[in-house]
Each structure stands twice: as structure tokens, then as C-alpha cells.
Coordinates of C-alpha atoms and ligand atoms in Angstrom, one line a residue:
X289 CA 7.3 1.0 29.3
X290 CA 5.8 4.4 29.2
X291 CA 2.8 4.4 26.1
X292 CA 0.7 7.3 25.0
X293 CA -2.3 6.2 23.6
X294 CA -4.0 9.5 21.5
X295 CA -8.1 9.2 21.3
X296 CA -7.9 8.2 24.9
X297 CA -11.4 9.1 25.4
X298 CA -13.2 7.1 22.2
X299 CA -14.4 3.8 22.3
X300 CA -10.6 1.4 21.5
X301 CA -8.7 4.4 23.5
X302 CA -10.5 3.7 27.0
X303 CA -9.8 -0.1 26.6
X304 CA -6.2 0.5 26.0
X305 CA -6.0 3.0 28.9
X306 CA -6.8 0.0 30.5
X307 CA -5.3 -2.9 29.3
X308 CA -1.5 -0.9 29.7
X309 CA -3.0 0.2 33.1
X310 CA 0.7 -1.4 34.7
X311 CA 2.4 0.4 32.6
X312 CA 3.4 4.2 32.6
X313 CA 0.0 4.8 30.6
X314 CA -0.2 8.5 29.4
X315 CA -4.0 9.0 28.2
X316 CA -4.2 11.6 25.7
X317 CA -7.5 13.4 24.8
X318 CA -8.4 15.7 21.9
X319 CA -8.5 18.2 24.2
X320 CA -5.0 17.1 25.1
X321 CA -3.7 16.5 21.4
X322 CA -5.1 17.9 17.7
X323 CA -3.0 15.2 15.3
X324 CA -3.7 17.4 12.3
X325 CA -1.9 20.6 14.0
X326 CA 2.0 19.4 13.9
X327 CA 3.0 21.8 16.0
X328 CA 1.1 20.6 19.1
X329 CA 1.4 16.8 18.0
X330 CA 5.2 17.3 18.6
X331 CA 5.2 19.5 21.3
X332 CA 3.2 17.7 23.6
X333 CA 4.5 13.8 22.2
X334 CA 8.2 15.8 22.7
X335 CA 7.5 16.7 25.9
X336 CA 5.7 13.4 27.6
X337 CA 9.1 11.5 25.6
X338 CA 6.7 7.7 25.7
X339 CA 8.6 4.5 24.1
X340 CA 5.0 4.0 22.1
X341 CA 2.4 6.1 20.9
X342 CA -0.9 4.1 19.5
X343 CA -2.6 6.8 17.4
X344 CA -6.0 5.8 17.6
X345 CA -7.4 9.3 16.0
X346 CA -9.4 9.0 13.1
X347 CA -12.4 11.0 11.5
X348 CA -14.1 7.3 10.7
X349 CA -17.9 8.3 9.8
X350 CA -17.6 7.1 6.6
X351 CA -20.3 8.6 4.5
X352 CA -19.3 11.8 5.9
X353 CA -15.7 11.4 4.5
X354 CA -17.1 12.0 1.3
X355 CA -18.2 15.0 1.9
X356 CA -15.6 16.3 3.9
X357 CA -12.4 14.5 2.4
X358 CA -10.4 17.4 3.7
X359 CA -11.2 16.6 7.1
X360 CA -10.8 12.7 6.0
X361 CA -7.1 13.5 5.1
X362 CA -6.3 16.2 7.3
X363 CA -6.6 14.0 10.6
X364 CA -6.8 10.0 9.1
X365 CA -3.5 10.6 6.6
X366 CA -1.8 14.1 7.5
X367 CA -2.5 13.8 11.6
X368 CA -0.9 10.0 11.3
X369 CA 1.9 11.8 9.5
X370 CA 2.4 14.2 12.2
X371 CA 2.3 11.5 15.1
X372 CA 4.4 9.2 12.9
X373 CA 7.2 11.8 12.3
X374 CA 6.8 13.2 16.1
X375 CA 7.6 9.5 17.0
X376 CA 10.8 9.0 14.6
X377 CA 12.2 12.4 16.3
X378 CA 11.7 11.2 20.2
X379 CA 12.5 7.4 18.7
X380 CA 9.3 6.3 20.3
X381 CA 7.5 3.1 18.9
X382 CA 4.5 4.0 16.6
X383 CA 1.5 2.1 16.6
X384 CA -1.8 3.5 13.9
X385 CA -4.6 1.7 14.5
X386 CA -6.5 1.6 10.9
X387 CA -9.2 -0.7 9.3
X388 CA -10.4 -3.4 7.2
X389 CA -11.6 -0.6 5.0
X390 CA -8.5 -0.4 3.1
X391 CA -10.0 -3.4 1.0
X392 CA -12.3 -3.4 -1.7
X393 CA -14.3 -6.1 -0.5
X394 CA -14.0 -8.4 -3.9
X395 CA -11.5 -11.3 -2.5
X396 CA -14.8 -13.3 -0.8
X397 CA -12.5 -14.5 2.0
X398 CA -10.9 -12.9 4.8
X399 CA -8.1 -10.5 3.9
X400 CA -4.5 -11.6 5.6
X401 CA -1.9 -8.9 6.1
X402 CA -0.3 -9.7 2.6
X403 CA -3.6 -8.8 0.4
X404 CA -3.2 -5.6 -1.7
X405 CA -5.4 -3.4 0.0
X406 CA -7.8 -1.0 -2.3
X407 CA -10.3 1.2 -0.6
X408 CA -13.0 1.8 -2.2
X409 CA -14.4 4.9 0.2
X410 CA -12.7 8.4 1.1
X411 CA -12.3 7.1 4.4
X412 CA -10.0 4.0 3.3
X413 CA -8.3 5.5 1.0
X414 CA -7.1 8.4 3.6
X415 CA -6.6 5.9 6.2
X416 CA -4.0 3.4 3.7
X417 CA -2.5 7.1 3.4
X418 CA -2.2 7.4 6.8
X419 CA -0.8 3.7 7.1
X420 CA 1.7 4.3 4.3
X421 CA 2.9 7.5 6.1
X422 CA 2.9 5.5 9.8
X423 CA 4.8 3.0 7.9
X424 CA 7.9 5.4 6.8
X425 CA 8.9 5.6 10.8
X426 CA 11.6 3.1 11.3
X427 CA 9.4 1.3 14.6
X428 CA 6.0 1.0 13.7
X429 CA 3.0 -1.0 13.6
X430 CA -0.2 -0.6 11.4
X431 CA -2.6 -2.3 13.6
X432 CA -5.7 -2.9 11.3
X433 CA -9.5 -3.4 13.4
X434 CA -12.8 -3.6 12.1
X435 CA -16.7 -3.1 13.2
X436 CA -15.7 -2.1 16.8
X437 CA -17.8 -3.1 19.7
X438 CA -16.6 -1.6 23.1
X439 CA -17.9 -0.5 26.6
X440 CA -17.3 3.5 26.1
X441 CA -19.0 3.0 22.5
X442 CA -17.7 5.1 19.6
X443 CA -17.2 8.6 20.2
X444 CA -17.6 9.7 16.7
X445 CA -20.0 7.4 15.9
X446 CA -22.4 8.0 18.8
X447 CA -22.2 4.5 20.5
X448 CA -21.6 0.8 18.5
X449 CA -24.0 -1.5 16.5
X450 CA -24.6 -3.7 19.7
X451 CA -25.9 -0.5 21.6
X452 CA -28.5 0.2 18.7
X453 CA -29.4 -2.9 18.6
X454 CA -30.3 -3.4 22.1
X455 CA -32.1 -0.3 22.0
X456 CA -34.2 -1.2 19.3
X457 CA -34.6 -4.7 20.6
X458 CA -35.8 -3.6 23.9
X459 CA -37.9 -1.0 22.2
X460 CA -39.8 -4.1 19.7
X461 CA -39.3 -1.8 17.0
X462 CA -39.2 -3.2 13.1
X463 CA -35.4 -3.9 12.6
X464 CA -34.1 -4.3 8.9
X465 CA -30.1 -4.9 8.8
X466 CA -28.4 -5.4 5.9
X467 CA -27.3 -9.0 4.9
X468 CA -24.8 -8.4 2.3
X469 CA -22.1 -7.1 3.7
X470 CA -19.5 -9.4 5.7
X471 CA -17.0 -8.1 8.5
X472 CA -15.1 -9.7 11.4
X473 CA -17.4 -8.0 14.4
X474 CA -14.7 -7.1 17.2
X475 CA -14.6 -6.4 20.9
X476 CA -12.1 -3.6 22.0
X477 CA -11.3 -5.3 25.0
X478 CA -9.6 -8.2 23.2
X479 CA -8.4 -6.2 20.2
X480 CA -6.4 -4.1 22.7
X481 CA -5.2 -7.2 24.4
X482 CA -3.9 -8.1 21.3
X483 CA -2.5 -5.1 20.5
X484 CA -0.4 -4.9 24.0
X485 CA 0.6 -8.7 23.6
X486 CA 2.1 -7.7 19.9
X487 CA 3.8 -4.5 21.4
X488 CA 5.0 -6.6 24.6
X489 CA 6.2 -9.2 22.6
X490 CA 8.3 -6.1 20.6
X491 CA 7.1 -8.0 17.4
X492 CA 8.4 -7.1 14.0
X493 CA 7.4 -3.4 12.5
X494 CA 5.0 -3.9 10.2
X495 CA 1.2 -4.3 9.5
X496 CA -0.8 -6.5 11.9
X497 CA -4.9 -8.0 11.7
X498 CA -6.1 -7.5 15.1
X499 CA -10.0 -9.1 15.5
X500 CA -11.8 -11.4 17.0
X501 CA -11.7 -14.6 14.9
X502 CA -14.7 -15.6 12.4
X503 CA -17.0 -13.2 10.2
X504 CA -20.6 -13.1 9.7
X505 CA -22.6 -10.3 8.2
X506 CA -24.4 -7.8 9.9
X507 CA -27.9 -9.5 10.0
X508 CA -26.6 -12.6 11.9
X509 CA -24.7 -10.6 14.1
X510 CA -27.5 -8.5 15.2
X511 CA -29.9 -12.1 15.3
X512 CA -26.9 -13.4 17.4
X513 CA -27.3 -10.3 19.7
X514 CA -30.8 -11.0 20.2
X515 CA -30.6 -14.7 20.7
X516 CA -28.1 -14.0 23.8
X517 CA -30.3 -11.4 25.0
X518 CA -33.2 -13.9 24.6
X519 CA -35.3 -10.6 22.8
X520 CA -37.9 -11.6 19.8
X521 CA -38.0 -8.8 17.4
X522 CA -39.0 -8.3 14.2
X523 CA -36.0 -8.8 12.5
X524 CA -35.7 -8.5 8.5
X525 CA -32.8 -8.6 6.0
X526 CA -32.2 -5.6 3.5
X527 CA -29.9 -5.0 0.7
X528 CA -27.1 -2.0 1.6
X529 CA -28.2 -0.8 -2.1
X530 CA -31.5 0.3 -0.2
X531 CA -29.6 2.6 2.7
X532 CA -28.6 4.7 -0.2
X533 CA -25.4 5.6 1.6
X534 CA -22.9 7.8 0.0
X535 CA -19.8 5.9 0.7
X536 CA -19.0 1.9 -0.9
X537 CA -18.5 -0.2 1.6
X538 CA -16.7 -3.7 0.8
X539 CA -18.7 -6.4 0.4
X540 CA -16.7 -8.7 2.4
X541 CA -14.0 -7.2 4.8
X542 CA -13.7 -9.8 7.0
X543 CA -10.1 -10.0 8.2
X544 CA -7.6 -13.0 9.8
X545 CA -4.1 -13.0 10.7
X546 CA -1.4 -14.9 8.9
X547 CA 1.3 -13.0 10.9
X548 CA -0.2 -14.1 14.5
X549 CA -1.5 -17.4 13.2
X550 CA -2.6 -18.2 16.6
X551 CA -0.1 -17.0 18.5
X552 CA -1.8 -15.2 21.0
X553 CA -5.1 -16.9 21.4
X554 CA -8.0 -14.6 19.8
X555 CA -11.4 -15.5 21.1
X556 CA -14.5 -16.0 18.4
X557 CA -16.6 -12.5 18.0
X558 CA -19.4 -14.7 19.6
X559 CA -17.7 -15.2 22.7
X560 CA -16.5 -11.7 22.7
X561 CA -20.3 -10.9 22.4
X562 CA -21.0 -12.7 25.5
X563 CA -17.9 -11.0 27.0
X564 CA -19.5 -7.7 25.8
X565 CA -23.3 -7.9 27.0
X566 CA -21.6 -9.3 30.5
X567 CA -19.5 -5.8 30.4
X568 CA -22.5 -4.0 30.0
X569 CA -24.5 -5.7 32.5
X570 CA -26.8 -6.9 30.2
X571 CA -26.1 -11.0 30.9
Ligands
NAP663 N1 -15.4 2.0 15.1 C1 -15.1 1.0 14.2 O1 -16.0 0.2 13.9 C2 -13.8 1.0 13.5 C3 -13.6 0.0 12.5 C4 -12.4 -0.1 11.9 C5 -11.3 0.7 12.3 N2 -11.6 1.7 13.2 C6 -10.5 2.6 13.6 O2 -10.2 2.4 15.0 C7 -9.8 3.6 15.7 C8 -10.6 3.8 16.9 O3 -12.0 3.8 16.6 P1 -13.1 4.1 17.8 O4 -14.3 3.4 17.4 O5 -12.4 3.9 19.1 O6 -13.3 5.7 17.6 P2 -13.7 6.8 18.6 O7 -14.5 6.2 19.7 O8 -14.4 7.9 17.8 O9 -12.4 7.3 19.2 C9 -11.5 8.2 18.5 C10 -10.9 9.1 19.5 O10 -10.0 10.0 18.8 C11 -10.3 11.4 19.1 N3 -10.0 12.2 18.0 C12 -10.7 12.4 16.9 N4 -10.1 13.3 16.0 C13 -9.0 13.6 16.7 C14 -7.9 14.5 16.3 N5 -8.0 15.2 15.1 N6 -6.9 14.7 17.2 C15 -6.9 14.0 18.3 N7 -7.8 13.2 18.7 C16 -8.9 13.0 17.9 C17 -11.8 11.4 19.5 O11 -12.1 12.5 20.3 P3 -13.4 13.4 20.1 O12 -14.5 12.4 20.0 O13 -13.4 14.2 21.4 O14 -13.2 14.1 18.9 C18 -12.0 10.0 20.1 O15 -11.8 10.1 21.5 C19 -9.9 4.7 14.6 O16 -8.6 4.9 14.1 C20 -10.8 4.0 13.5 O17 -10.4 4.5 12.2 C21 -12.7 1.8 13.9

């Protein structure tokens, strides 16, 4: 199988470099590929001719999609059109990895792959526009992630939650998280496990939840960091209201997967958290 995996560099990108490593892997930078310049996106997706892309792109700081929406659509909608229409030409498999953002947060359980989504934030809304668009290519999957922990640590994000944490942790500075919002905390190791076991096991097209299992919010994820790292600090809960952020965030984004019910084995985000600080050398 030859695969092209674009955002090669950022934090999901390295981990599937790896993960198809006995494959016919073809790492693609941003240096190597601009999705939102068509031209290129073709040309160089022509040219390499891979049975899969996975289009792991995305301009995903959230709060500053809402100032920039033009940059939010131009590489989170209009690149995933590009990549998606550059696949359907070459007949290559398209994967677009997008988020539990796409949901407004109001279900109070975890979404499944048949809840209507309905972002709430620029950043959803142009990433379900670059899912719809992924979606019109004949072989694709919409492979939806959420609250990313990985070794290479998010490029455009300037490193992962766990990272921060540790930091601080280390640092036994005050630490207020928030405690009202809920997510499904995920390792990129295991998410792109999953991902290669769905495109390995040439799975039906369509849209796919891809996390580590369970959900907490982002309090008791950060106290579960620091009871594994045996740190103390002064931890405290605060109310997202109080970050004053410009984007909405859902409430409760927490994901599972009715399609995969299972079928592949997905570890709990605690054990990926272990699996994580022993990555890092940290445990
Ligand atoms: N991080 C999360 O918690 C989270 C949660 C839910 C969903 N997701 C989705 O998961 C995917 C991967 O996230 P991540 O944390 O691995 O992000 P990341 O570390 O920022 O990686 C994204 C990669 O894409 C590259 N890139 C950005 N804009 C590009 C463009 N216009 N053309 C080509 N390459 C471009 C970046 O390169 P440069 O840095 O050099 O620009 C970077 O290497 C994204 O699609 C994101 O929407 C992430």
C-alpha cells in the first residue's frame, strides 16, 4: 500500500509516519504540500500517485478561527476540497481526519457517528465543511479525533495539554482548569493505530470515531496526570465562562464508536496516559 499522510510533521502526522512505517509511507510536510493552493495539492498528490492520502491539515487554534475564518475555511474546508478532488482524479483512498467539534455539545452523552453534528465555533463549522466536501470522493473516510495528546505535541498549538501540565506541575505553580467541559482525551499513537486497522481492514467509506474509550473533563484529566506523575500541586476548578475565550466550545464532546463497536480493541484514555508519560520518559 503506498499512503501519503499530509501534516507529516504535526503532532497525529508523526505517529502515522510511523504506524504505516511497513508500508510505502510518503511523509508530506507543509513545506512539501499547501492544501489550500490546488494547483500544488494536485501536482504533487498526481505525481507521488498513493492508494491513500490522510489529510491531517487543519488550521485548529480555535479562538483564532474566529478571527481569521478565511484562513479557517481556506485550509480546514477549501484545502480538504482540494486533497479530496486531487484523490477522486488519481482514484486514491481519502482519509480527513476532523473532530468532535462538529457537535454542539448539548446531547450530555458521547456523540456516535449517527448524531447530527452542529458546530457551534468557526473552526467546526469549516471543518464539517471540509468533511462534507471529503465525503463527495467516492473512497473516503472522515476520521473524527478529539483533545490530541502525542509525542511530537501539536504543531499549531505549541505542544498538548499533558505537556502544560507537566510543566506547570513540575514548576508548583497555581493551576485552575476548567471542569465543565467533557471530551474523550486521546493518544495519537492509538488513534493512528486505529486509523491504519480501519484503512487495512478497507472498511466501508464513510465517517469513523477514532478515540481512546471513556471521557472525563479537563480537571480530572489534568488531576489524573498528576496522580501518575505522583506531583502535588495546587490544583483548582474554574468555569470556561471565566477564560473569556472567543470561540464556544461544546460542553460535552465526548465521542464513541457505534461503527467499530469494539472491533479493534481501543484502550481507556487512562491507559493511553500511562502509555504517553512512558513515551515521554516521564514513568
Ligand atoms: N489537536 C487536537 O486536540 C485535535 C482535536 C480534534 C481534532 N484535531 C484534528 O486532528 C488533525 C491533526 O491535529 P494535530 O494536533 O496533529 O495538529 P498539528 O500538530 O498542528 O499538525 C498539523 C500539521 O499540518 C500542517 N499544516 C497546517 N496547515 C497546512 C496547510 N495549509 N497545508 C499543508 N499542511 C498544513 C502543519 O504544518 P506547520 O505546523 O508547519 O504549519 C502540521 O504539521 C487536524 O486536522 C485537527 O483539526 C486535532
Amino acid at each position: 500500500m503506498r499512503i501519503a499522510v499530509i501534516g507529516a510533521g504535526g503532532q497525529l502526522g508523526t505517529d502515522l509516519v510511523k504506524v504505516f512505517g511497513e508500508y510505502d509511507c510518503l511523509p508530506l510536510t507543509h513545506q512539501d504540500i499547501e492544501v489550500a493552493d490546488r494547483e500544488r495539492c494536485y501536482e504533487v498528490l498526481k505525481k507521488l500517485a498513493p492508494e491513500v492520502v490522510i489529510n491531517t491539515a487543519a488550521f485548529h487554534q480555535v479562538d483564532a478561527c474566529e478571527d481569521d475564518p478565511g484562513r479557517a475555511f481556506m485550509v480546514n474546508a477549501v484545502g480538504a476540497k482540494n486533497v479530496a478532488e486531487a484523490c477522486l482524479e488519481i482514484n486514491a483512498t481519502c482519509v480527513f481526519i476532523s473532530t468532535d467539534f462538529v457537535f454542539d455539545g448539548r446531547k450530555g452523552a458521547p456523540y456516535t457517528e449517527s448524531d447530527a453534528p452542529s458546530p457551534v465555533s468557526t473552526y467546526g463549522i469549516s471543518k464539517l465543511a471540509g468533511e462534507f466536501y471529503t465525503r463527495r470522493a467516492p473512497k473516503h473516510y472522515v476520521m473524527r479525533v478529539a483533545s490530541l495528546f502525542g509525542a511530537a505535541g501539536a504543531s499549531g498549538k505549541g505542544g498538548n495539554f499533558v505537556e502544560a501540565m507537566v510543566k506547570k506541575g513540575r514548576a508548583g505553580e497555581k493551576i485552575s482548569v476548567v471542569d465543565d467541559l467533557w471530551m474523550s482525551p486521546t493518544y495519537t499513537g492509538d488513534a493512528a493505530g486505529l486509523i491504519k486497522k480501519i484503512t487495512e481492514a478497507k472498511m466501508p467509506s464513510g465517517i469513523y470515531h477514532v478515540t481512546n474509550s471513556g471521557q472525563c473533563c479537563w480537571l480530572d484529566f489534568a488531576g489524573e496526570i498528576f496522580n501518575q506523575l505522583n506531583l502535588k500541586p495546587d490544583l483548582s476548578p474554574i468555569k470556561s465562562v471565566q477564560l473569556k475565550q472567543k470561540a464556544l466550545r461544546p460542553a460535552f464532546s465526548a465521542l464513541q464508536s457505534e461503527k467499530l463497536n469494539g472491533l479493534f480493541g481501543v484502550r481507556h484514555w487512562k491507559d493511553a496516559l500511562t502509555g504517553y508519560l512512558v513515551e515521554k520518559g516521564y514513568l
